[in-house]
Amino acid sequence: MLRSPPQAVFVLTGAGVSAESGLGTFRDAGGMWSRFDPMRLATPEAFAEDPDTVLDFYNLRRCGVLAAVPNAAHAALARAEARLAARGGRLFLCTQNVDDLHERAGSRTVVHMHGELLKVLCQACTRTFARRTDILRTDVCPHCARIGTLRPDVVWFGEMPHHRDAIEAALAGSDLFVAVGTSGSVYPAAGYVSLARARNIRTCEINLAPSDNADAFDEARYGRAGEAVPAFLAELGL
Ligand code: OAD
């Protein structure tokens, strides 16, 4: 069947898109959550109970992000965004990742539904600001001057993901939904394929192996994101 090229592409990325940049995934063998207990590191309760351990964990991850470089999958998505924009279309890039590799590859609009590791949130005044260095419990908030209230601006288990309305509106207005490098096990992101299918939007997953919700997609491309993403976008003329 010959299809007309998509004009509004919605891409959801997960940890797998950054795997070839050396940033570990969560649920693969040897992944982050097989080595560390997320309930002790990635919940508001864990931070209240043991802030130093939680801050250390994210300080280490921040160093990893700063040392990493974007790979061919990030670059291909940035190129596709520019090519679609040049022909009057758009690519909405929604990521579950807290790294900044999409931005560094050249993507102009990136929606971080699980927050950003290179941003800090003050729990007292709720302001956020950019930060590339470690967060310490002795730090003073530059906005409200309180001490010990800073945390990474990442979404923890039990917290609401960011930008849900904008994400769902963009998804509803798209004609192609592509999920890249995500296991499909964390909601609401894992439910986006069903939202897309309910609106008759074409859906495709690109992953190393079938994800938990692989059956929900119309089509799939299996392989490393660094090869499979550029190849799929090339199929679309992007
Ligand atoms: P997961 O670790 O759950 O899944 C990563 C997926 O990427 C797996 O399905 C892998 O098979 C696939 N993968 C690994 N290497 C790949 C490669 N080189 N190319 C393509 N695919 C590859 O990560 P996410 O689905 O992103 O949330 O996890 C979702 C959320 O769970 C994260 O945002 C994080 C985590 O807890 C928070 O921290 C709030």
Coordinates of C-alpha atoms and ligand atoms in Angstrom, one line a residue:
M1 CA 0.0 0.0 0.0
L2 CA 1.4 3.4 -1.0
R3 CA 1.0 5.9 1.9
S4 CA 1.2 9.7 1.7
P5 CA 4.2 11.0 3.7
P6 CA 3.3 11.9 7.3
Q7 CA 3.0 15.6 8.1
A8 CA 2.6 15.5 11.9
V9 CA 4.9 13.0 13.5
F10 CA 4.8 12.3 17.3
V11 CA 7.9 10.6 18.6
L12 CA 8.1 9.1 22.1
T13 CA 11.6 8.2 23.2
G14 CA 12.9 6.2 26.2
A15 CA 16.2 5.1 27.6
G16 CA 17.0 2.9 24.6
V17 CA 17.6 5.9 22.4
S18 CA 20.5 7.0 24.7
A19 CA 21.8 3.5 25.2
E20 CA 24.4 3.8 22.4
S21 CA 25.6 7.0 24.0
G22 CA 26.6 5.0 27.0
L23 CA 23.7 5.9 29.3
G24 CA 22.2 2.8 30.9
T25 CA 18.6 1.7 30.5
F26 CA 16.4 0.8 33.5
R27 CA 14.9 -2.6 32.8
D28 CA 17.4 -4.4 30.5
A29 CA 19.7 -7.1 32.0
G30 CA 22.1 -5.1 34.2
G31 CA 19.9 -2.0 33.9
M32 CA 19.6 0.7 36.6
W33 CA 16.6 -0.8 38.4
S34 CA 18.2 -4.3 38.5
R35 CA 21.2 -2.8 40.4
F36 CA 19.4 -0.2 42.5
D37 CA 16.0 -0.1 44.2
P38 CA 14.0 2.7 42.7
M39 CA 11.9 2.9 45.9
R40 CA 15.0 4.0 47.8
L41 CA 16.2 6.4 45.1
A42 CA 13.4 7.7 43.0
T43 CA 10.5 8.6 45.3
P44 CA 9.7 11.7 47.3
E45 CA 9.6 9.4 50.4
A46 CA 13.2 8.2 49.7
F47 CA 14.3 11.8 49.4
A48 CA 12.7 12.8 52.7
E49 CA 14.2 9.8 54.5
D50 CA 17.7 9.9 53.0
P51 CA 18.4 13.0 50.9
D52 CA 22.2 12.5 50.7
T53 CA 21.8 9.0 49.1
V54 CA 19.3 10.3 46.6
L55 CA 21.3 13.4 45.8
D56 CA 24.5 11.3 45.4
F57 CA 22.7 9.0 43.0
Y58 CA 21.5 11.9 40.8
N59 CA 24.8 13.7 41.1
L60 CA 26.5 10.7 39.6
R61 CA 23.9 10.3 36.9
R62 CA 24.3 14.0 36.0
C63 CA 28.1 13.4 35.5
G64 CA 27.2 10.5 33.2
V65 CA 24.9 12.7 31.1
L66 CA 27.5 15.5 30.9
A67 CA 30.1 13.0 29.7
A68 CA 27.8 11.4 27.1
V69 CA 27.4 12.5 23.4
P70 CA 24.4 12.2 21.2
N71 CA 24.3 9.2 18.8
A72 CA 23.0 8.6 15.3
A73 CA 19.4 8.2 16.5
H74 CA 19.3 11.6 18.3
A75 CA 20.9 13.1 15.1
A76 CA 18.3 11.5 12.8
L77 CA 15.4 12.8 14.9
A78 CA 16.8 16.3 14.9
R79 CA 17.3 16.2 11.1
A80 CA 13.7 14.8 10.6
E81 CA 12.3 17.7 12.7
A82 CA 14.0 20.3 10.5
R83 CA 13.0 18.5 7.2
L84 CA 9.4 18.2 8.3
A85 CA 9.3 21.9 9.3
A86 CA 10.8 22.9 5.9
R87 CA 7.9 21.2 4.2
G88 CA 5.3 22.7 6.5
G89 CA 4.9 19.7 8.8
R90 CA 6.1 19.1 12.4
L91 CA 7.7 16.6 14.6
F92 CA 6.7 16.6 18.3
L93 CA 9.4 15.0 20.3
C94 CA 8.3 13.7 23.7
T95 CA 11.0 12.1 25.8
Q96 CA 10.9 10.1 29.0
N97 CA 14.6 10.7 29.3
V98 CA 16.1 13.2 31.7
D99 CA 19.3 13.7 29.6
D100 CA 19.8 16.6 27.2
L101 CA 21.1 14.5 24.2
H102 CA 18.1 15.3 21.9
E103 CA 18.8 19.1 22.5
R104 CA 22.5 18.6 21.9
A105 CA 21.8 16.7 18.7
G106 CA 19.9 19.8 17.4
S107 CA 16.3 19.0 18.2
R108 CA 14.5 22.4 18.7
T109 CA 11.5 21.4 20.7
V110 CA 11.8 18.6 23.2
V111 CA 9.2 17.9 25.8
H112 CA 10.6 16.2 28.9
M113 CA 7.7 14.4 30.5
H114 CA 9.9 13.0 33.3
G115 CA 11.9 16.2 33.9
E116 CA 15.5 17.1 33.3
L117 CA 18.6 16.1 35.2
L118 CA 20.3 19.4 34.3
K119 CA 17.6 21.4 36.1
V120 CA 17.1 21.9 39.8
L121 CA 13.7 22.2 41.6
C122 CA 13.4 24.1 44.9
Q123 CA 10.8 22.1 47.0
A124 CA 10.1 25.2 49.0
C125 CA 9.4 27.9 46.3
T126 CA 8.8 25.4 43.4
R127 CA 11.1 27.4 41.1
T128 CA 13.3 25.5 38.7
F129 CA 16.7 26.6 37.2
A130 CA 19.5 25.2 35.2
R131 CA 22.4 23.5 37.0
R132 CA 25.3 21.3 35.7
T133 CA 27.1 20.8 39.1
D134 CA 26.3 18.6 42.0
I135 CA 23.3 19.4 44.3
L136 CA 24.2 19.4 48.0
R137 CA 22.0 19.4 51.0
T138 CA 23.8 22.6 52.2
D139 CA 22.9 24.5 49.0
V140 CA 20.9 27.7 49.2
C141 CA 18.0 28.3 46.8
P142 CA 19.0 31.4 44.7
H143 CA 15.3 32.4 44.6
C144 CA 14.0 32.0 48.1
A145 CA 17.3 31.7 50.0
R146 CA 16.1 28.6 51.9
I147 CA 18.8 25.9 52.7
G148 CA 18.5 22.2 51.9
T149 CA 15.4 22.5 49.7
L150 CA 17.0 21.7 46.3
R151 CA 16.4 18.5 44.4
P152 CA 16.9 17.4 40.8
D153 CA 13.9 18.4 38.6
V154 CA 13.1 14.8 37.7
V155 CA 9.7 13.1 38.1
W156 CA 9.8 10.4 40.8
F157 CA 7.5 7.4 41.2
G158 CA 4.3 8.7 42.7
E159 CA 4.6 12.1 41.0
M160 CA 2.8 13.5 38.0
P161 CA 4.6 13.6 34.7
H162 CA 5.0 17.0 33.2
H163 CA 3.2 18.6 30.2
R164 CA 0.5 15.9 30.0
D165 CA -2.1 18.1 28.3
A166 CA 0.3 19.4 25.7
I167 CA 1.5 15.9 25.0
E168 CA -1.9 14.4 24.5
A169 CA -3.0 17.3 22.3
A170 CA 0.0 16.9 20.1
L171 CA -0.6 13.2 19.9
A172 CA -4.2 13.7 19.0
G173 CA -3.2 15.9 16.1
S174 CA -0.5 13.6 14.7
D175 CA -0.7 11.2 11.8
L176 CA 2.2 8.9 12.9
F177 CA 3.1 7.8 16.4
V178 CA 6.6 6.3 16.8
A179 CA 8.0 4.9 20.1
V180 CA 11.7 4.5 20.3
G181 CA 13.7 2.6 22.9
T182 CA 11.1 2.3 25.6
S183 CA 9.9 -0.8 27.3
G184 CA 6.3 0.3 27.4
S185 CA 6.0 -0.4 31.1
V186 CA 5.6 3.1 32.7
Y187 CA 2.4 5.0 32.4
P188 CA 1.1 7.3 31.1
A189 CA 3.7 7.0 28.3
A190 CA 3.0 3.3 27.8
G191 CA -0.6 4.2 27.1
Y192 CA 0.1 6.6 24.3
V193 CA 0.1 3.9 21.7
S194 CA -3.5 3.0 22.6
L195 CA -4.6 6.7 22.5
A196 CA -3.0 6.8 19.0
R197 CA -4.7 3.6 17.8
A198 CA -8.1 4.8 19.1
R199 CA -7.7 7.8 16.7
N200 CA -6.6 5.6 13.8
I201 CA -3.1 7.1 13.9
R202 CA -0.4 4.8 12.4
T203 CA 1.8 3.4 15.1
C204 CA 5.3 2.0 14.9
E205 CA 7.8 0.9 17.6
I206 CA 11.5 0.9 17.1
N207 CA 13.3 -1.1 19.8
L208 CA 16.0 -3.6 20.3
A209 CA 13.4 -6.3 20.9
P210 CA 9.6 -6.4 21.3
S211 CA 8.5 -4.2 24.2
D212 CA 5.9 -5.1 26.8
N213 CA 3.2 -3.5 24.7
A214 CA 4.6 -4.5 21.2
D215 CA 1.2 -6.1 20.3
A216 CA -0.5 -2.7 20.5
F217 CA 1.6 -1.3 17.5
D218 CA 0.7 -1.6 13.8
E219 CA 4.3 -2.1 12.8
A220 CA 7.8 -2.5 14.3
R221 CA 11.4 -2.2 13.4
Y222 CA 13.8 -4.1 15.7
G223 CA 17.4 -3.2 16.0
R224 CA 19.7 -0.7 17.7
A225 CA 18.2 2.8 17.7
G226 CA 21.4 4.2 16.1
E227 CA 20.7 2.2 12.9
A228 CA 16.9 1.5 13.0
V229 CA 15.8 5.2 13.6
P230 CA 17.7 6.7 10.7
A231 CA 16.6 3.8 8.5
F232 CA 12.9 4.2 9.4
L233 CA 13.0 8.0 9.0
A234 CA 14.7 7.5 5.6
E235 CA 11.8 5.2 4.6
L236 CA 9.5 8.2 5.3
G237 CA 11.7 10.5 3.2
L238 CA 12.9 12.3 6.3
Ligands
OAD1 P1 13.5 0.9 30.0 O1 14.8 0.6 30.6 O2 12.3 0.4 30.7 O3 13.4 0.3 28.5 C1 14.4 0.6 27.6 C2 14.1 -0.1 26.3 O4 15.1 0.2 25.3 C3 14.0 -1.6 26.4 O5 12.8 -2.1 25.8 C4 15.2 -2.1 25.6 O6 15.0 -3.3 24.9 C5 15.4 -0.9 24.6 N1 16.8 -0.7 24.2 C6 18.0 -1.0 24.8 N2 19.0 -0.6 24.1 C7 18.6 -0.2 22.9 C8 19.2 0.3 21.7 N3 20.5 0.4 21.6 N4 18.3 0.7 20.7 C9 17.0 0.6 20.8 N5 16.4 0.1 21.9 C10 17.1 -0.3 23.0 O7 13.4 2.5 29.8 P2 12.2 3.4 29.6 O8 11.1 2.7 28.8 O9 12.6 4.7 29.1 O10 11.2 7.0 34.7 O11 11.7 3.6 31.1 C11 10.6 4.4 31.3 C12 10.8 5.2 32.6 O12 11.1 4.2 33.7 C13 12.0 6.1 32.7 O13 11.8 7.4 32.1 C14 12.3 6.2 34.1 C15 12.2 4.7 34.5 O14 11.8 4.5 35.8 C16 11.5 7.8 35.8 O15 12.6 7.9 36.3 C17 10.4 8.5 36.2

